[in-house]
CSV table of C-alpha atoms in Angstrom, one decimal:
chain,number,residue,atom,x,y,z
A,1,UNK,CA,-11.6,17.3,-0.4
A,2,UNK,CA,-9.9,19.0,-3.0
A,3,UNK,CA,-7.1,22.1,-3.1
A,4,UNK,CA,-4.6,24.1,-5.3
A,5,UNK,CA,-2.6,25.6,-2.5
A,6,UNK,CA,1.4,25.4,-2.9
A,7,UNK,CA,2.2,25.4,0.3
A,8,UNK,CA,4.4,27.5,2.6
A,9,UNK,CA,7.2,27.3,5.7
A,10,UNK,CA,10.2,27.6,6.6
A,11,UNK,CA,12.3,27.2,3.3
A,12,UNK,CA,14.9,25.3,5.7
A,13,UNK,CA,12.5,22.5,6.5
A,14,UNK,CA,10.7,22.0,3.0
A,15,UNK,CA,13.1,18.6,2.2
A,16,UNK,CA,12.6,16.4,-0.9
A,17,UNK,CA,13.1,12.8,0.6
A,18,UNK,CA,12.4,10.4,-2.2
A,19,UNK,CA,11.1,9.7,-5.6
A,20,UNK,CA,9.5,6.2,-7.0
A,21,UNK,CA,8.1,5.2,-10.3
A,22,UNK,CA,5.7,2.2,-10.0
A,23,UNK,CA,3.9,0.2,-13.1
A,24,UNK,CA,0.2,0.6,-11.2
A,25,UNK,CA,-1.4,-2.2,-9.4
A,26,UNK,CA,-4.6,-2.0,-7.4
A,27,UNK,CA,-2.8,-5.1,-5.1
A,28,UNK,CA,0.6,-4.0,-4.8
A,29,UNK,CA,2.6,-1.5,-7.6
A,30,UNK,CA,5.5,-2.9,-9.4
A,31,UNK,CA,8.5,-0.6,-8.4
A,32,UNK,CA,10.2,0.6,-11.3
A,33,UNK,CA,13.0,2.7,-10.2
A,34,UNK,CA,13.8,4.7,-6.6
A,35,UNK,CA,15.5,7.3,-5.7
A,36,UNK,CA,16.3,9.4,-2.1
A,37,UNK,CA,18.0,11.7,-0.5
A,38,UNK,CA,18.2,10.9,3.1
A,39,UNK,CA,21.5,12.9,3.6
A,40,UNK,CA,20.0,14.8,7.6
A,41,UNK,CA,19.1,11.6,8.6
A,42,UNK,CA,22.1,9.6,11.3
A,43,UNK,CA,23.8,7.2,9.0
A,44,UNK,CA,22.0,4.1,10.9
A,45,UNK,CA,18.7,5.9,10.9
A,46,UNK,CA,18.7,5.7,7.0
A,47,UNK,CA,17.9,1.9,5.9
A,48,UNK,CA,15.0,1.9,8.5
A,49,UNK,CA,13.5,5.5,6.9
A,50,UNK,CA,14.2,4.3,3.8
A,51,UNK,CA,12.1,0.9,4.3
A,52,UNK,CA,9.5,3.3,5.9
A,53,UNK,CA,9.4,5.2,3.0
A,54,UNK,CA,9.1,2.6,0.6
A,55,UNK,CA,6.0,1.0,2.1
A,56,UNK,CA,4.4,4.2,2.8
A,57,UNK,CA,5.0,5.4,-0.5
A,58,UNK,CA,3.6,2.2,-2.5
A,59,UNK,CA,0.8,1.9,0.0
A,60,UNK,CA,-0.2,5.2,-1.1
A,61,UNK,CA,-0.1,4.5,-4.9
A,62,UNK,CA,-1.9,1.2,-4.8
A,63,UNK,CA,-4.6,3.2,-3.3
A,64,UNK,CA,-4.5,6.4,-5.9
A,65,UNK,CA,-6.9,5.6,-8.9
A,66,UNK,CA,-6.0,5.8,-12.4
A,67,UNK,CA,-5.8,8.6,-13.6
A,68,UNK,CA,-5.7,10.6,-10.2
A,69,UNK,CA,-3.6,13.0,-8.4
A,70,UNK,CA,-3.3,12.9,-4.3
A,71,UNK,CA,-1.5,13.7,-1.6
A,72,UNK,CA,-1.7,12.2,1.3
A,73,UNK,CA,-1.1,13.6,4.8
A,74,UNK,CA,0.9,11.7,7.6
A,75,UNK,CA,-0.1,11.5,11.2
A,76,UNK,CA,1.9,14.2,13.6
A,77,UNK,CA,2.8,16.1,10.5
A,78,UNK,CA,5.2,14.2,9.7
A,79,UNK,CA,5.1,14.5,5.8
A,80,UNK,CA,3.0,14.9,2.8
A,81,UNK,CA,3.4,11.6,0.0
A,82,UNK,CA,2.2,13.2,-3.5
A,83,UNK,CA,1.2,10.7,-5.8
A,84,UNK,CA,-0.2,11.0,-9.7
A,85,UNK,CA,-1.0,7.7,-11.6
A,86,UNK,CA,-1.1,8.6,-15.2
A,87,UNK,CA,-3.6,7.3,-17.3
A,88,UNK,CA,-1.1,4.5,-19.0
A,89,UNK,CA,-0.3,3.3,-15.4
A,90,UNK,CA,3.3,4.3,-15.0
A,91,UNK,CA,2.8,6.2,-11.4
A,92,UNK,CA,5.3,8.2,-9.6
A,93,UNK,CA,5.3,9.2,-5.5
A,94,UNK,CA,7.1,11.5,-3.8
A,95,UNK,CA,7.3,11.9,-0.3
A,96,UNK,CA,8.4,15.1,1.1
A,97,UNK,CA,8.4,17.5,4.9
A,98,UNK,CA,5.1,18.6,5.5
A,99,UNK,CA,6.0,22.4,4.6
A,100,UNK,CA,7.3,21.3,1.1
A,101,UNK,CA,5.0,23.2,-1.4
A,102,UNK,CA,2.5,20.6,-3.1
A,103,UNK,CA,2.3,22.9,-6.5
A,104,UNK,CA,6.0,21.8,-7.1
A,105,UNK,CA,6.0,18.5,-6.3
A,106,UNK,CA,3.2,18.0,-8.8
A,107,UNK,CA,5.4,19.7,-11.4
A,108,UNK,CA,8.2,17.5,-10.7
A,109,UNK,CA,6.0,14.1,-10.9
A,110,UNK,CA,4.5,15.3,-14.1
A,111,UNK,CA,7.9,16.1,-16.1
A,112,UNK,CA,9.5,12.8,-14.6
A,113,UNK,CA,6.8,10.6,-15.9
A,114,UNK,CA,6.8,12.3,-19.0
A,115,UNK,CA,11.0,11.7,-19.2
A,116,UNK,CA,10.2,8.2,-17.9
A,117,UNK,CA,7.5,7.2,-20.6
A,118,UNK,CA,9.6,9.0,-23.3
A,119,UNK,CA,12.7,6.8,-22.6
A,120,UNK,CA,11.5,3.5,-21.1
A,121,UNK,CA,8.4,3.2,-23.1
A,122,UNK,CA,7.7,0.1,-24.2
A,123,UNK,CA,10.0,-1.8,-21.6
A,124,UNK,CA,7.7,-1.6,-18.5
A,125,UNK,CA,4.5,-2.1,-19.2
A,126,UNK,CA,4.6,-6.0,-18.8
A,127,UNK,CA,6.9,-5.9,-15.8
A,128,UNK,CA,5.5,-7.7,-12.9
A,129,UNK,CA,9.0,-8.1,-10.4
A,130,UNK,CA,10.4,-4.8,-8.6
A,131,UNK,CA,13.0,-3.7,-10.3
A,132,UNK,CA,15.7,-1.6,-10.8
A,133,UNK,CA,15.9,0.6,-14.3
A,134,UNK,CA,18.3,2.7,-14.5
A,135,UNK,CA,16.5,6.3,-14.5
A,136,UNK,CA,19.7,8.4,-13.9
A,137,UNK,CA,17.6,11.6,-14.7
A,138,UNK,CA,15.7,10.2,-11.2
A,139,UNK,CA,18.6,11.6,-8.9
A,140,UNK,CA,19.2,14.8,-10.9
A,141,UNK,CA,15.5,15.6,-10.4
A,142,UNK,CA,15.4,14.8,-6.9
A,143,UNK,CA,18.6,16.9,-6.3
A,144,UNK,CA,17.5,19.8,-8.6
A,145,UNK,CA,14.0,20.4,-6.7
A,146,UNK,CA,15.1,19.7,-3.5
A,147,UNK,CA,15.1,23.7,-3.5
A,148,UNK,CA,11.1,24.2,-4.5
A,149,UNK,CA,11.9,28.2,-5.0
A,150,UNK,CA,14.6,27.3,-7.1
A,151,UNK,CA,13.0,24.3,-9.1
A,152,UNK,CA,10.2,27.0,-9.9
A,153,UNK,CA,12.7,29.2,-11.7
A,154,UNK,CA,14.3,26.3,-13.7
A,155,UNK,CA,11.0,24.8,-14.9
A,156,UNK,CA,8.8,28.1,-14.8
A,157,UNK,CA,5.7,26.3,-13.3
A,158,UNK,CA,3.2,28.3,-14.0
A,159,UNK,CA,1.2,29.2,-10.1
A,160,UNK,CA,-2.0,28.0,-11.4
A,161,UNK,CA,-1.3,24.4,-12.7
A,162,UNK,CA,-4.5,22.7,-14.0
A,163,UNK,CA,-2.6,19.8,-12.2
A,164,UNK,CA,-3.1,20.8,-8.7
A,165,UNK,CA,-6.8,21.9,-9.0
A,166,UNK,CA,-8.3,18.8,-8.2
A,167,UNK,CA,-6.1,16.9,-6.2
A,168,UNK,CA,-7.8,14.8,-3.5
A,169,UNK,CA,-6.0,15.8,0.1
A,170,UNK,CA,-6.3,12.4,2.4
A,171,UNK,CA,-5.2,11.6,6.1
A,172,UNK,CA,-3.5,8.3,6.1
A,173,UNK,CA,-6.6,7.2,7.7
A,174,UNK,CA,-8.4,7.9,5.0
A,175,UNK,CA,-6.4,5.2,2.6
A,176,UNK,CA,-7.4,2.2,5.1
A,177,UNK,CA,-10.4,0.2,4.0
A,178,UNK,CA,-12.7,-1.3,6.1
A,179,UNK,CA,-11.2,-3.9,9.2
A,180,UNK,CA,-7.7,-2.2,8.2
A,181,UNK,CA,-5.0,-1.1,10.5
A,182,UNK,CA,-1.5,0.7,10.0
A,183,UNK,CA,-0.2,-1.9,12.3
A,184,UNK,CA,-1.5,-4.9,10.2
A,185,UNK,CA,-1.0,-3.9,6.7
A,186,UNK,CA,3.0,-3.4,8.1
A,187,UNK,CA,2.9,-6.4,9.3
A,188,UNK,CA,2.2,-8.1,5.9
A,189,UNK,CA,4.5,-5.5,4.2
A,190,UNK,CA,7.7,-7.1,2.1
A,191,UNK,CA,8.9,-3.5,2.1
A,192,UNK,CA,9.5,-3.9,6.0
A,193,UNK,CA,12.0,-5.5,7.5
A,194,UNK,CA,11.1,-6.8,11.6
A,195,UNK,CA,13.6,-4.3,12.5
A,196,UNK,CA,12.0,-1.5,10.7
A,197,UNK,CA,8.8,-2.3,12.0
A,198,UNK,CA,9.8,-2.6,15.9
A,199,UNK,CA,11.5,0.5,15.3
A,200,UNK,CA,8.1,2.3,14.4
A,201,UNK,CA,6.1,0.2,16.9
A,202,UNK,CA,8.7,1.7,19.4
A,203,UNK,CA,8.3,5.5,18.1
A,204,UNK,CA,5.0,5.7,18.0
A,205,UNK,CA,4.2,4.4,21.8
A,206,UNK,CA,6.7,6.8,23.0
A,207,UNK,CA,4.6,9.6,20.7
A,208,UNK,CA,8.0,9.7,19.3
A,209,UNK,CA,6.8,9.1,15.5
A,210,UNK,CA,7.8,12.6,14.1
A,211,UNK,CA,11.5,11.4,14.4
A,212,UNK,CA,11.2,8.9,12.0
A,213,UNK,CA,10.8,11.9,9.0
């Protein structure tokens, strides 16, 4: 399933949450460099969304081909994680509210793995351990489109990117392979600590999960 729509909602709820640039790997992408703005979450809320986030997001990437664009819907509409691998294999996620206008997030991945490439090139491509690079630019980026009306002004994105015509739209679902569960593949997950994962466990037999984002 493909679409080029932008998106549209209350301008109030379109957030920004978090940005991460991966060197690609079908198993398990390296992580690069990370970035968030968790700022309306409860200050104890934040390490266990962030987790979340993190394996979401990296979940999402390992299962975008090369060369792809997608965005990927969570359950209970709880968010939308856009992901574009580039053709070298640096990759970039962001995860943002459901009403958050895909056109723009698209924009923003492709000028931050252009920066990315144009300053680090050369210096990731081998890299096999998470790490931390320090991508400044990442936090002025995630700050400066947190406001997609805004962001459209500074980088005059044009409203009919080539980018966002073939982007594949997937359920969470979707991602699992054959024999997978949610459940399981958190379970195995070094992005989530026990806590994290009790915490969702809890959330989502209350039908509480669209606190979490």
């Amino acid at each position: 399933m493909s679409s080029s729509s932008s998106g549209s909602g209350d301008p109030k709820k379109m957030r920004l949450l978090s940005l991460t640039l991966y060197r690609w790997k079908p198993d398990h992408p390296v992580e690069l460099s990370s970035h968030y703005d968790l700022s309306h979450f409860p200050f104890f809320q934040r390490k266990t969304v962030q987790e979340h986030i993190r394996f979401h997001s990296r979940l999402i990437c390992a299962r975008t081909p090369v060369g792809r664009r997608q965005s990927v819907e969570f359950e209970q509409n709880l968010g939308n994680c856009h992901v574009y691998v580039h053709p070298s294999g640096l990759a970039a996620a962001v995860l943002t509210s459901a009403e958050y206008p895909m056109r723009v997030a698209f924009s923003m991945l492709s000028e931050v793995l252009r920066l990315f490439q144009d300053k680090y090139g050369g210096q990731w491509e081998n890299t096999d351990a998470d790490r931390s690079i320090g991508f400044t630019e990442g936090d002025e980026y995630v700050k400066k489109f947190q406001n997609p009306a805004e962001a459209d002004k500074l980088t005059k994105v044009q409203k009919d990117l080539d980018e966002v015509k073939d982007v594949m739209l997937k359920s969470i679902e979707d991602l699992l392979q054959r024999g997978e569960t949610l459940d399981s593949l958190m379970q195995k997950s070094t992005d989530l600590s026990q806590t994290s994962y009790q915490f969702y466990r809890t959330a989502k037999k209350n039908n509480q999960c669209c606190q979490l984002y």
